[in-house]
Amino acid sequence: KDSYEYHIREAQNAMEDERFDIALDFYKKSLLYRDDPETRELLIGARVGGANNFFDKGVESSENGSLLSSALAFIKAIAVFNDIPSAKRGVVKVPSSSIARLLSEMYLKGTEEKSKDKLGMAYLYMDFISIKVRLQIQYFYLILLNEHSV
């Protein structure tokens, strides 16, 4: 279990099963044994696959009405996306309109819950927008704007 080959094999198995969190962990651990360009490319490939997968899950959850699950998936996707070198980010399909729609829907859901005097739920939606989601997304768009302003 303590070898480069073991970690690469486990990462590849996780990639085949679309368990990107696990694949990323194993690829990162493999770098401890062999930090070379080939291994780094495998890690980048897993990040690209993971970001696309998490964005897809965010869109799917949003379409199914699971706003909080969608927000969590988008936050995870953005975190993985931010670890991809900027030269490789172009292959990630970023669902900008779905992210914007999610923020609007969460706001509407929060105001709806407030009008029903469900203040705990209203606070949950608004807090999620203002702190967790909006800051992550603003940071993400800042990166994109910086890359495209040159």
Short mmCIF file of C-alpha atoms in Angstrom, two decimals:
data_model
loop_
_atom_site.label_atom_id
_atom_site.label_comp_id
_atom_site.label_asym_id
_atom_site.label_seq_id
_atom_site.Cartn_x
_atom_site.Cartn_y
_atom_site.Cartn_z
CA LYS A 1 0.00 0.00 0.00
CA ASP A 2 2.93 2.32 0.41
CA SER A 3 4.00 2.60 -3.20
CA TYR A 4 3.58 4.81 -6.21
CA GLU A 5 2.01 1.99 -8.22
CA TYR A 6 -0.60 1.28 -5.55
CA HIS A 7 -1.73 4.90 -5.37
CA ILE A 8 -1.84 5.27 -9.17
CA ARG A 9 -3.83 2.03 -9.54
CA GLU A 10 -6.33 3.09 -6.86
CA ALA A 11 -6.65 6.55 -8.44
CA GLN A 12 -7.32 5.02 -11.86
CA ASN A 13 -9.92 2.65 -10.40
CA ALA A 14 -11.64 5.58 -8.70
CA MET A 15 -11.60 7.56 -11.96
CA GLU A 16 -13.25 4.67 -13.80
CA ASP A 17 -15.98 4.63 -11.14
CA GLU A 18 -16.29 8.44 -11.27
CA ARG A 19 -15.29 8.76 -7.61
CA PHE A 20 -13.30 11.90 -8.22
CA ASP A 21 -12.71 12.85 -4.57
CA ILE A 22 -11.01 9.51 -3.99
CA ALA A 23 -9.07 9.69 -7.27
CA LEU A 24 -7.77 13.15 -6.38
CA ASP A 25 -6.61 11.95 -2.97
CA PHE A 26 -4.74 8.97 -4.45
CA TYR A 27 -3.12 11.06 -7.19
CA LYS A 28 -1.98 13.60 -4.59
CA LYS A 29 -0.51 10.79 -2.49
CA SER A 30 1.25 9.35 -5.53
CA LEU A 31 3.13 12.65 -5.90
CA LEU A 32 4.78 11.92 -2.56
CA TYR A 33 6.43 8.90 -4.20
CA ARG A 34 7.13 10.34 -7.63
CA ASP A 35 6.69 14.03 -8.33
CA ASP A 36 7.16 14.10 -12.10
CA PRO A 37 5.36 15.75 -15.05
CA GLU A 38 3.48 12.54 -15.94
CA THR A 39 2.02 12.17 -12.46
CA ARG A 40 1.14 15.87 -12.34
CA GLU A 41 -0.72 15.51 -15.66
CA LEU A 42 -2.70 12.59 -14.23
CA LEU A 43 -3.66 14.76 -11.26
CA ILE A 44 -4.67 17.62 -13.55
CA GLY A 45 -6.78 15.20 -15.61
CA ALA A 46 -8.53 14.04 -12.46
CA ARG A 47 -9.18 17.65 -11.46
CA VAL A 48 -10.65 18.43 -14.88
CA GLY A 49 -12.84 15.32 -14.70
CA GLY A 50 -13.84 16.12 -11.15
CA ALA A 51 -14.70 19.75 -11.88
CA ASN A 52 -16.84 18.74 -14.87
CA ASN A 53 -18.52 16.01 -12.82
CA PHE A 54 -19.26 18.28 -9.86
CA PHE A 55 -20.59 21.03 -12.16
CA ASP A 56 -22.84 18.44 -13.84
CA LYS A 57 -24.10 17.27 -10.44
CA GLY A 58 -24.80 20.88 -9.49
CA VAL A 59 -26.85 21.42 -12.65
CA GLU A 60 -28.70 18.12 -12.17
CA SER A 61 -29.49 18.86 -8.52
CA SER A 62 -30.70 22.33 -9.44
CA GLU A 63 -32.95 20.95 -12.17
CA ASN A 64 -34.38 18.48 -9.64
CA GLY A 65 -35.14 21.29 -7.21
CA SER A 66 -32.42 20.35 -4.71
CA LEU A 67 -31.01 23.83 -4.27
CA LEU A 68 -28.75 23.15 -1.31
CA SER A 69 -27.28 20.02 -2.94
CA SER A 70 -26.72 22.04 -6.09
CA ALA A 71 -24.93 24.79 -4.18
CA LEU A 72 -22.67 22.28 -2.46
CA ALA A 73 -21.81 20.62 -5.77
CA PHE A 74 -21.00 24.00 -7.36
CA ILE A 75 -18.80 24.98 -4.42
CA LYS A 76 -16.94 21.68 -4.71
CA ALA A 77 -16.58 22.14 -8.48
CA ILE A 78 -15.21 25.65 -8.05
CA ALA A 79 -12.70 24.50 -5.43
CA VAL A 80 -11.43 21.76 -7.77
CA PHE A 81 -11.48 24.16 -10.75
CA ASN A 82 -9.31 26.64 -8.86
CA ASP A 83 -6.63 23.92 -8.49
CA ILE A 84 -6.41 23.42 -12.26
CA PRO A 85 -3.61 25.38 -13.96
CA SER A 86 -5.11 28.28 -15.90
CA ALA A 87 -3.82 26.95 -19.22
CA LYS A 88 -5.92 23.79 -18.75
CA ARG A 89 -9.15 25.38 -17.46
CA GLY A 90 -10.63 25.84 -20.92
CA VAL A 91 -11.69 22.19 -21.12
CA VAL A 92 -13.98 22.54 -18.10
CA LYS A 93 -17.60 23.24 -18.98
CA VAL A 94 -18.63 25.96 -16.52
CA PRO A 95 -22.44 26.28 -16.27
CA SER A 96 -22.47 30.02 -15.59
CA SER A 97 -26.18 30.45 -16.28
CA SER A 98 -27.07 27.55 -13.96
CA ILE A 99 -24.97 29.06 -11.18
CA ALA A 100 -26.64 32.46 -11.63
CA ARG A 101 -30.08 30.81 -11.71
CA LEU A 102 -29.28 28.91 -8.51
CA LEU A 103 -28.46 32.13 -6.69
CA SER A 104 -31.75 33.67 -7.84
CA GLU A 105 -33.76 30.59 -6.87
CA MET A 106 -32.13 30.42 -3.45
CA TYR A 107 -32.98 34.07 -2.88
CA LEU A 108 -36.60 33.50 -3.90
CA LYS A 109 -36.83 30.39 -1.73
CA GLY A 110 -35.41 32.32 1.22
CA THR A 111 -37.92 35.14 0.85
CA GLU A 112 -40.73 32.60 0.46
CA GLU A 113 -39.71 30.86 3.68
CA LYS A 114 -39.54 34.23 5.43
CA SER A 115 -43.08 35.10 4.31
CA LYS A 116 -44.26 31.83 5.91
CA ASP A 117 -42.51 32.83 9.15
CA LYS A 118 -40.06 29.97 8.72
CA LEU A 119 -37.20 32.18 9.71
CA GLY A 120 -34.75 29.35 10.31
CA MET A 121 -35.11 28.11 6.75
CA ALA A 122 -35.09 31.65 5.38
CA TYR A 123 -31.87 32.33 7.22
CA LEU A 124 -30.35 29.10 5.89
CA TYR A 125 -30.98 30.08 2.27
CA MET A 126 -29.87 33.67 2.70
CA ASP A 127 -26.80 32.71 4.68
CA PHE A 128 -25.87 30.18 2.06
CA ILE A 129 -26.14 32.80 -0.67
CA SER A 130 -24.38 35.60 1.10
CA ILE A 131 -21.50 33.75 2.69
CA LYS A 132 -20.77 30.36 1.21
CA VAL A 133 -21.99 30.51 -2.36
CA ARG A 134 -21.65 34.12 -3.37
CA LEU A 135 -18.10 34.55 -2.10
CA GLN A 136 -16.93 31.36 -3.78
CA ILE A 137 -18.59 32.29 -7.05
CA GLN A 138 -17.34 35.88 -6.97
CA TYR A 139 -13.80 34.61 -6.45
CA PHE A 140 -14.26 32.19 -9.33
CA TYR A 141 -15.53 34.91 -11.69
CA LEU A 142 -12.65 37.17 -10.64
CA ILE A 143 -10.24 34.50 -11.84
CA LEU A 144 -12.09 34.20 -15.16
CA LEU A 145 -12.20 37.97 -15.66
CA ASN A 146 -8.48 38.26 -14.96
CA GLU A 147 -7.70 35.52 -17.48
CA HIS A 148 -9.84 37.07 -20.21
CA SER A 149 -8.91 40.73 -19.69
CA VAL A 150 -5.45 40.34 -21.22
#
